[in-house]
mmCIF file of N, CA and C in Angstrom:
data_model
loop_
_atom_site.group_PDB
_atom_site.id
_atom_site.type_symbol
_atom_site.label_atom_id
_atom_site.label_comp_id
_atom_site.label_asym_id
_atom_site.label_seq_id
_atom_site.Cartn_x
_atom_site.Cartn_y
_atom_site.Cartn_z
ATOM 1 N N UNK A 1 114.319 90.158 88.128
ATOM 2 C CA UNK A 1 112.994 90.022 87.560
ATOM 3 C C UNK A 1 112.185 89.012 88.369
ATOM 4 N N UNK A 2 110.954 89.377 88.669
ATOM 5 C CA UNK A 2 110.049 88.486 89.378
ATOM 6 C C UNK A 2 109.560 87.416 88.404
ATOM 7 N N UNK A 3 109.646 86.165 88.842
ATOM 8 C CA UNK A 3 109.265 85.043 87.984
ATOM 9 C C UNK A 3 107.809 85.155 87.537
ATOM 10 N N UNK A 4 107.573 84.737 86.313
ATOM 11 C CA UNK A 4 106.219 84.726 85.754
ATOM 12 C C UNK A 4 105.671 83.311 85.913
ATOM 13 N N UNK A 5 104.594 83.179 86.687
ATOM 14 C CA UNK A 5 104.019 81.865 86.971
ATOM 15 C C UNK A 5 102.805 81.557 86.105
ATOM 16 N N UNK A 6 102.191 82.561 85.556
ATOM 17 C CA UNK A 6 100.955 82.414 84.795
ATOM 18 C C UNK A 6 101.258 82.357 83.300
ATOM 19 N N UNK A 7 100.775 81.313 82.614
ATOM 20 C CA UNK A 7 101.033 81.160 81.172
ATOM 21 C C UNK A 7 100.416 82.289 80.356
ATOM 22 N N UNK A 8 99.251 82.778 80.779
ATOM 23 C CA UNK A 8 98.614 83.877 80.065
ATOM 24 C C UNK A 8 99.475 85.128 80.090
ATOM 25 N N UNK A 9 100.089 85.399 81.238
ATOM 26 C CA UNK A 9 100.976 86.564 81.364
ATOM 27 C C UNK A 9 102.234 86.356 80.530
ATOM 28 N N UNK A 10 102.803 85.164 80.582
ATOM 29 C CA UNK A 10 103.999 84.860 79.788
ATOM 30 C C UNK A 10 103.705 85.019 78.296
ATOM 31 N N UNK A 11 102.566 84.523 77.854
ATOM 32 C CA UNK A 11 102.181 84.646 76.440
ATOM 33 C C UNK A 11 101.955 86.096 76.048
ATOM 34 N N UNK A 12 101.335 86.852 76.934
ATOM 35 C CA UNK A 12 101.099 88.271 76.670
ATOM 36 C C UNK A 12 102.429 88.999 76.454
ATOM 37 N N UNK A 13 103.369 88.783 77.356
ATOM 38 C CA UNK A 13 104.677 89.447 77.267
ATOM 39 C C UNK A 13 105.436 88.985 76.023
ATOM 40 N N UNK A 14 105.331 87.699 75.694
ATOM 41 C CA UNK A 14 106.019 87.167 74.507
ATOM 42 C C UNK A 14 105.532 87.827 73.223
ATOM 43 N N UNK A 15 104.311 88.341 73.217
ATOM 44 C CA UNK A 15 103.753 88.981 72.035
ATOM 45 C C UNK A 15 104.111 90.449 71.871
ATOM 46 N N UNK A 16 104.876 90.984 72.807
ATOM 47 C CA UNK A 16 105.247 92.400 72.757
ATOM 48 C C UNK A 16 106.571 92.598 72.036
ATOM 49 N N UNK A 17 106.815 93.823 71.587
ATOM 50 C CA UNK A 17 108.129 94.152 71.020
ATOM 51 C C UNK A 17 109.156 94.171 72.147
ATOM 52 N N UNK A 18 110.422 94.216 71.800
ATOM 53 C CA UNK A 18 111.481 94.251 72.822
ATOM 54 C C UNK A 18 111.326 95.469 73.728
ATOM 55 N N UNK A 19 111.089 96.643 73.150
ATOM 56 C CA UNK A 19 110.916 97.860 73.943
ATOM 57 C C UNK A 19 109.735 97.704 74.890
ATOM 58 N N UNK A 20 108.607 97.264 74.363
ATOM 59 C CA UNK A 20 107.412 97.106 75.183
ATOM 60 C C UNK A 20 107.622 96.093 76.301
ATOM 61 N N UNK A 21 108.195 94.937 75.982
ATOM 62 C CA UNK A 21 108.373 93.905 77.009
ATOM 63 C C UNK A 21 109.370 94.342 78.075
ATOM 64 N N UNK A 22 110.428 95.051 77.695
ATOM 65 C CA UNK A 22 111.388 95.547 78.684
ATOM 66 C C UNK A 22 110.710 96.489 79.676
ATOM 67 N N UNK A 23 109.902 97.394 79.161
ATOM 68 C CA UNK A 23 109.197 98.351 80.025
ATOM 69 C C UNK A 23 108.163 97.629 80.884
ATOM 70 N N UNK A 24 107.373 96.745 80.286
ATOM 71 C CA UNK A 24 106.354 96.002 81.039
ATOM 72 C C UNK A 24 106.997 95.197 82.164
ATOM 73 N N UNK A 25 108.070 94.496 81.877
ATOM 74 C CA UNK A 25 108.724 93.680 82.911
ATOM 75 C C UNK A 25 109.276 94.538 84.045
ATOM 76 N N UNK A 26 109.848 95.692 83.706
ATOM 77 C CA UNK A 26 110.387 96.584 84.741
ATOM 78 C C UNK A 26 109.274 97.147 85.616
ATOM 79 N N UNK A 27 108.201 97.614 84.994
ATOM 80 C CA UNK A 27 107.072 98.158 85.764
ATOM 81 C C UNK A 27 106.407 97.049 86.573
ATOM 82 N N UNK A 28 106.260 95.879 85.992
ATOM 83 C CA UNK A 28 105.676 94.728 86.689
ATOM 84 C C UNK A 28 106.443 94.444 87.973
ATOM 85 N N UNK A 29 107.773 94.453 87.893
ATOM 86 C CA UNK A 29 108.601 94.218 89.086
ATOM 87 C C UNK A 29 108.332 95.263 90.167
ATOM 88 N N UNK A 30 108.205 96.528 89.770
ATOM 89 C CA UNK A 30 107.946 97.600 90.739
ATOM 90 C C UNK A 30 106.593 97.389 91.405
ATOM 91 N N UNK A 31 105.567 97.130 90.598
ATOM 92 C CA UNK A 31 104.211 96.973 91.132
ATOM 93 C C UNK A 31 104.134 95.762 92.068
ATOM 94 N N UNK A 32 104.635 94.627 91.636
ATOM 95 C CA UNK A 32 104.545 93.424 92.465
ATOM 96 C C UNK A 32 105.413 93.510 93.708
ATOM 97 N N UNK A 33 106.502 94.271 93.653
ATOM 98 C CA UNK A 33 107.385 94.428 94.809
ATOM 99 C C UNK A 33 106.845 95.413 95.838
ATOM 100 N N UNK A 34 105.872 96.211 95.460
ATOM 101 C CA UNK A 34 105.340 97.239 96.358
ATOM 102 C C UNK A 34 104.651 96.623 97.574
ATOM 103 N N UNK A 35 104.022 95.456 97.394
ATOM 104 C CA UNK A 35 103.290 94.821 98.491
ATOM 105 C C UNK A 35 103.005 93.370 98.115
ATOM 106 N N UNK A 36 103.179 92.462 99.053
ATOM 107 C CA UNK A 36 102.961 91.037 98.796
ATOM 108 C C UNK A 36 101.509 90.688 98.485
ATOM 109 N N UNK A 37 100.586 91.558 98.797
ATOM 110 C CA UNK A 37 99.165 91.283 98.551
ATOM 111 C C UNK A 37 98.764 91.492 97.097
ATOM 112 N N UNK A 38 99.601 92.137 96.317
ATOM 113 C CA UNK A 38 99.278 92.426 94.916
ATOM 114 C C UNK A 38 99.308 91.127 94.110
ATOM 115 N N UNK A 39 98.263 90.924 93.353
ATOM 116 C CA UNK A 39 98.163 89.778 92.436
ATOM 117 C C UNK A 39 98.081 90.313 91.019
ATOM 118 N N UNK A 40 98.375 89.440 90.048
ATOM 119 C CA UNK A 40 98.298 89.830 88.643
ATOM 120 C C UNK A 40 97.534 88.774 87.861
ATOM 121 N N UNK A 41 96.886 89.210 86.813
ATOM 122 C CA UNK A 41 96.192 88.296 85.915
ATOM 123 C C UNK A 41 95.971 89.023 84.588
ATOM 124 N N UNK A 42 95.555 88.282 83.597
ATOM 125 C CA UNK A 42 95.230 88.898 82.320
ATOM 126 C C UNK A 42 93.737 89.235 82.338
ATOM 127 N N UNK A 43 93.443 90.524 82.212
ATOM 128 C CA UNK A 43 92.076 91.040 82.161
ATOM 129 C C UNK A 43 92.033 92.107 81.075
ATOM 130 N N UNK A 44 90.913 92.219 80.410
ATOM 131 C CA UNK A 44 90.739 93.234 79.371
ATOM 132 C C UNK A 44 91.837 93.158 78.303
ATOM 133 N N UNK A 45 92.390 91.974 78.083
ATOM 134 C CA UNK A 45 93.397 91.793 77.058
ATOM 135 C C UNK A 45 94.790 92.258 77.426
ATOM 136 N N UNK A 46 95.038 92.534 78.719
ATOM 137 C CA UNK A 46 96.387 92.910 79.146
ATOM 138 C C UNK A 46 96.605 92.487 80.593
ATOM 139 N N UNK A 47 97.774 92.771 81.111
ATOM 140 C CA UNK A 47 98.090 92.417 82.500
ATOM 141 C C UNK A 47 97.456 93.446 83.423
ATOM 142 N N UNK A 48 96.728 92.948 84.416
ATOM 143 C CA UNK A 48 96.107 93.807 85.418
ATOM 144 C C UNK A 48 96.610 93.390 86.799
ATOM 145 N N UNK A 49 96.701 94.368 87.696
ATOM 146 C CA UNK A 49 97.145 94.135 89.072
ATOM 147 C C UNK A 49 95.984 94.442 90.001
ATOM 148 N N UNK A 50 95.799 93.605 91.013
ATOM 149 C CA UNK A 50 94.644 93.748 91.886
ATOM 150 C C UNK A 50 94.923 93.205 93.271
ATOM 151 N N UNK A 51 94.096 93.603 94.208
ATOM 152 C CA UNK A 51 94.041 93.030 95.550
ATOM 153 C C UNK A 51 92.555 92.844 95.851
ATOM 154 N N UNK A 52 91.952 93.755 96.570
ATOM 155 C CA UNK A 52 90.506 93.682 96.793
ATOM 156 C C UNK A 52 89.752 94.127 95.549
ATOM 157 N N UNK A 53 90.324 95.078 94.842
ATOM 158 C CA UNK A 53 89.758 95.609 93.605
ATOM 159 C C UNK A 53 90.880 95.726 92.584
ATOM 160 N N UNK A 54 90.527 96.068 91.372
ATOM 161 C CA UNK A 54 91.536 96.299 90.338
ATOM 162 C C UNK A 54 92.263 97.605 90.642
ATOM 163 N N UNK A 55 93.586 97.541 90.666
ATOM 164 C CA UNK A 55 94.409 98.715 90.974
ATOM 165 C C UNK A 55 94.855 99.404 89.685
ATOM 166 N N UNK A 56 95.485 98.643 88.805
ATOM 167 C CA UNK A 56 96.001 99.219 87.570
ATOM 168 C C UNK A 56 96.179 98.122 86.532
ATOM 169 N N UNK A 57 96.324 98.569 85.282
ATOM 170 C CA UNK A 57 96.547 97.625 84.192
ATOM 171 C C UNK A 57 97.339 98.304 83.082
ATOM 172 N N UNK A 58 97.981 97.478 82.278
ATOM 173 C CA UNK A 58 98.768 98.007 81.169
ATOM 174 C C UNK A 58 97.900 98.337 79.971
ATOM 175 N N UNK A 59 98.332 99.365 79.256
ATOM 176 C CA UNK A 59 97.850 99.691 77.918
ATOM 177 C C UNK A 59 99.102 99.847 77.065
ATOM 178 N N UNK A 60 99.153 99.128 75.978
ATOM 179 C CA UNK A 60 100.355 99.101 75.151
ATOM 180 C C UNK A 60 100.121 99.887 73.866
ATOM 181 N N UNK A 61 101.062 100.754 73.559
ATOM 182 C CA UNK A 61 101.056 101.494 72.293
ATOM 183 C C UNK A 61 102.365 101.181 71.565
ATOM 184 N N UNK A 62 102.451 101.585 70.337
ATOM 185 C CA UNK A 62 103.627 101.273 69.535
ATOM 186 C C UNK A 62 104.917 101.833 70.159
ATOM 187 N N UNK A 63 104.892 103.075 70.614
ATOM 188 C CA UNK A 63 106.112 103.738 71.092
ATOM 189 C C UNK A 63 106.154 103.963 72.605
ATOM 190 N N UNK A 64 105.134 103.483 73.331
ATOM 191 C CA UNK A 64 105.161 103.646 74.785
ATOM 192 C C UNK A 64 104.281 102.595 75.464
ATOM 193 N N UNK A 65 104.440 102.506 76.762
ATOM 194 C CA UNK A 65 103.605 101.646 77.593
ATOM 195 C C UNK A 65 102.947 102.549 78.623
ATOM 196 N N UNK A 66 101.663 102.343 78.846
ATOM 197 C CA UNK A 66 100.953 103.109 79.860
ATOM 198 C C UNK A 66 100.431 102.154 80.934
ATOM 199 N N UNK A 67 100.447 102.629 82.160
ATOM 200 C CA UNK A 67 99.866 101.890 83.273
ATOM 201 C C UNK A 67 98.677 102.723 83.751
ATOM 202 N N UNK A 68 97.488 102.199 83.549
ATOM 203 C CA UNK A 68 96.256 102.905 83.884
ATOM 204 C C UNK A 68 95.865 102.569 85.324
ATOM 205 N N UNK A 69 95.830 103.590 86.185
ATOM 206 C CA UNK A 69 95.386 103.425 87.568
ATOM 207 C C UNK A 69 93.891 103.681 87.613
ATOM 208 N N UNK A 70 93.122 102.681 88.028
ATOM 209 C CA UNK A 70 91.661 102.752 88.008
ATOM 210 C C UNK A 70 91.118 103.908 88.847
ATOM 211 N N UNK A 71 91.746 104.183 89.981
ATOM 212 C CA UNK A 71 91.319 105.270 90.872
ATOM 213 C C UNK A 71 92.415 106.332 90.969
ATOM 214 N N UNK A 72 93.096 106.560 89.874
ATOM 215 C CA UNK A 72 94.230 107.482 89.850
ATOM 216 C C UNK A 72 93.908 108.896 90.276
ATOM 217 N N UNK A 73 92.678 109.349 90.055
ATOM 218 C CA UNK A 73 92.297 110.710 90.445
ATOM 219 C C UNK A 73 92.308 110.885 91.961
ATOM 220 N N UNK A 74 92.230 109.786 92.696
ATOM 221 C CA UNK A 74 92.226 109.839 94.164
ATOM 222 C C UNK A 74 93.620 109.769 94.777
ATOM 223 N N UNK A 75 94.621 109.509 93.959
ATOM 224 C CA UNK A 75 95.976 109.289 94.479
ATOM 225 C C UNK A 75 96.765 110.588 94.553
ATOM 226 N N UNK A 76 97.551 110.723 95.599
ATOM 227 C CA UNK A 76 98.324 111.944 95.836
ATOM 228 C C UNK A 76 99.838 111.724 95.727
ATOM 229 N N UNK A 77 100.318 110.506 96.011
ATOM 230 C CA UNK A 77 101.752 110.215 96.031
ATOM 231 C C UNK A 77 102.353 110.682 94.729
ATOM 232 N N UNK A 78 103.546 111.332 94.822
ATOM 233 C CA UNK A 78 103.840 112.364 93.843
ATOM 234 C C UNK A 78 103.142 112.123 92.528
ATOM 235 N N UNK A 79 102.492 113.159 92.129
ATOM 236 C CA UNK A 79 101.605 113.036 90.987
ATOM 237 C C UNK A 79 102.383 112.925 89.686
ATOM 238 N N UNK A 80 102.609 111.688 89.261
ATOM 239 C CA UNK A 80 103.268 111.410 87.984
ATOM 240 C C UNK A 80 102.242 110.905 86.970
ATOM 241 N N UNK A 81 100.967 110.991 87.356
ATOM 242 C CA UNK A 81 99.900 110.471 86.516
ATOM 243 C C UNK A 81 99.322 111.558 85.613
ATOM 244 N N UNK A 82 98.913 111.151 84.435
ATOM 245 C CA UNK A 82 98.325 112.054 83.448
ATOM 246 C C UNK A 82 96.844 111.764 83.284
ATOM 247 N N UNK A 83 96.098 112.770 82.889
ATOM 248 C CA UNK A 83 94.686 112.592 82.576
ATOM 249 C C UNK A 83 93.810 113.481 83.422
ATOM 250 N N UNK A 84 92.576 113.605 82.991
ATOM 251 C CA UNK A 84 91.638 114.446 83.720
ATOM 252 C C UNK A 84 90.258 113.814 83.798
ATOM 253 N N UNK A 85 90.206 112.487 83.676
ATOM 254 C CA UNK A 85 88.934 111.781 83.793
ATOM 255 C C UNK A 85 88.426 111.802 85.221
ATOM 256 N N UNK A 86 87.215 111.355 85.410
ATOM 257 C CA UNK A 86 86.591 111.356 86.734
ATOM 258 C C UNK A 86 87.331 110.443 87.716
ATOM 259 N N UNK A 87 87.890 109.338 87.228
ATOM 260 C CA UNK A 87 88.545 108.383 88.123
ATOM 261 C C UNK A 87 89.954 107.982 87.679
ATOM 262 N N UNK A 88 90.093 107.506 86.467
ATOM 263 C CA UNK A 88 91.344 106.906 86.010
ATOM 264 C C UNK A 88 92.416 107.943 85.673
ATOM 265 N N UNK A 89 93.656 107.542 85.864
ATOM 266 C CA UNK A 89 94.820 108.330 85.469
ATOM 267 C C UNK A 89 95.860 107.355 84.909
ATOM 268 N N UNK A 90 96.767 107.876 84.098
ATOM 269 C CA UNK A 90 97.730 107.048 83.391
ATOM 270 C C UNK A 90 99.167 107.460 83.681
ATOM 271 N N UNK A 91 100.010 106.456 83.849
ATOM 272 C CA UNK A 91 101.456 106.657 83.954
ATOM 273 C C UNK A 91 102.039 106.149 82.641
ATOM 274 N N UNK A 92 102.719 107.014 81.901
ATOM 275 C CA UNK A 92 103.181 106.712 80.551
ATOM 276 C C UNK A 92 104.709 106.654 80.506
ATOM 277 N N UNK A 93 105.255 105.589 79.870
ATOM 278 C CA UNK A 93 106.705 105.403 79.770
ATOM 279 C C UNK A 93 107.076 105.035 78.334
ATOM 280 N N UNK A 94 108.021 105.770 77.777
ATOM 281 C CA UNK A 94 108.495 105.456 76.430
ATOM 282 C C UNK A 94 109.975 105.069 76.419
ATOM 283 N N UNK A 95 110.612 105.159 77.579
ATOM 284 C CA UNK A 95 112.033 104.821 77.701
ATOM 285 C C UNK A 95 112.246 104.092 79.019
ATOM 286 N N UNK A 96 112.853 102.936 78.952
ATOM 287 C CA UNK A 96 113.083 102.102 80.134
ATOM 288 C C UNK A 96 113.794 102.863 81.253
ATOM 289 N N UNK A 97 114.671 103.775 80.880
ATOM 290 C CA UNK A 97 115.451 104.522 81.874
ATOM 291 C C UNK A 97 114.646 105.616 82.569
ATOM 292 N N UNK A 98 113.423 105.869 82.115
ATOM 293 C CA UNK A 98 112.613 106.944 82.695
ATOM 294 C C UNK A 98 111.558 106.452 83.685
ATOM 295 N N UNK A 99 111.619 105.192 84.064
ATOM 296 C CA UNK A 99 110.641 104.662 85.022
ATOM 297 C C UNK A 99 110.933 105.234 86.399
ATOM 298 N N UNK A 100 109.937 105.863 86.987
ATOM 299 C CA UNK A 100 110.068 106.467 88.314
ATOM 300 C C UNK A 100 109.610 105.451 89.362
ATOM 301 N N UNK A 101 110.509 104.516 89.676
ATOM 302 C CA UNK A 101 110.173 103.367 90.516
ATOM 303 C C UNK A 101 109.647 103.747 91.887
ATOM 304 N N UNK A 102 110.283 104.692 92.543
ATOM 305 C CA UNK A 102 109.870 105.070 93.893
ATOM 306 C C UNK A 102 108.467 105.677 93.896
ATOM 307 N N UNK A 103 108.205 106.577 92.979
ATOM 308 C CA UNK A 103 106.879 107.195 92.884
ATOM 309 C C UNK A 103 105.820 106.168 92.491
ATOM 310 N N UNK A 104 106.157 105.309 91.554
ATOM 311 C CA UNK A 104 105.231 104.277 91.106
ATOM 312 C C UNK A 104 104.881 103.323 92.243
ATOM 313 N N UNK A 105 105.876 102.915 92.993
ATOM 314 C CA UNK A 105 105.644 102.055 94.159
ATOM 315 C C UNK A 105 104.749 102.761 95.175
ATOM 316 N N UNK A 106 104.967 104.041 95.380
ATOM 317 C CA UNK A 106 104.142 104.821 96.297
ATOM 318 C C UNK A 106 102.687 104.872 95.854
ATOM 319 N N UNK A 107 102.450 104.994 94.560
ATOM 320 C CA UNK A 107 101.081 105.015 94.043
ATOM 321 C C UNK A 107 100.376 103.677 94.284
ATOM 322 N N UNK A 108 101.110 102.588 94.108
ATOM 323 C CA UNK A 108 100.532 101.264 94.346
ATOM 324 C C UNK A 108 100.191 101.103 95.829
ATOM 325 N N UNK A 109 101.115 101.502 96.690
ATOM 326 C CA UNK A 109 100.873 101.405 98.139
ATOM 327 C C UNK A 109 99.694 102.272 98.560
ATOM 328 N N UNK A 110 99.612 103.462 98.005
ATOM 329 C CA UNK A 110 98.493 104.357 98.325
ATOM 330 C C UNK A 110 97.173 103.763 97.832
ATOM 331 N N UNK A 111 97.191 103.097 96.668
ATOM 332 C CA UNK A 111 95.993 102.431 96.152
ATOM 333 C C UNK A 111 95.487 101.384 97.145
ATOM 334 N N UNK A 112 96.391 100.654 97.735
ATOM 335 C CA UNK A 112 96.003 99.653 98.742
ATOM 336 C C UNK A 112 95.423 100.330 99.980
ATOM 337 N N UNK A 113 96.010 101.461 100.372
ATOM 338 C CA UNK A 113 95.542 102.175 101.550
ATOM 339 C C UNK A 113 94.116 102.706 101.384
ATOM 340 N N UNK A 114 93.721 103.029 100.151
ATOM 341 C CA UNK A 114 92.362 103.535 99.939
ATOM 342 C C UNK A 114 91.373 102.404 99.644
ATOM 343 N N UNK A 115 91.825 101.162 99.813
ATOM 344 C CA UNK A 115 90.912 100.038 99.728
ATOM 345 C C UNK A 115 90.898 99.269 98.427
ATOM 346 N N UNK A 116 91.869 99.495 97.583
ATOM 347 C CA UNK A 116 91.904 98.793 96.289
ATOM 348 C C UNK A 116 92.339 97.357 96.445
#
């Protein structure tokens, strides 16, 4: 697990259920490990990841965790994203064992390549 340095992020995670926090921590590790330029902060009431622009952020539901990619409609790396909005797409996880780490990392890297 990548150490949490920001108190706001630590507090956010502490407020989640065990299922939610396990999924958030696992996805957080994948996103932050994809590239050293990725930063995290609390925005819009949840954890957001950014470099030049906002790349993605968490949305928490009772039975699942979603990672909303701001420019998800532009991403091609295996399409594991859901939605049909003009820009945003969502990666949804309800079971810790179903996280597609390689594809998720590819989406983050591709986001950086398109200028995020």
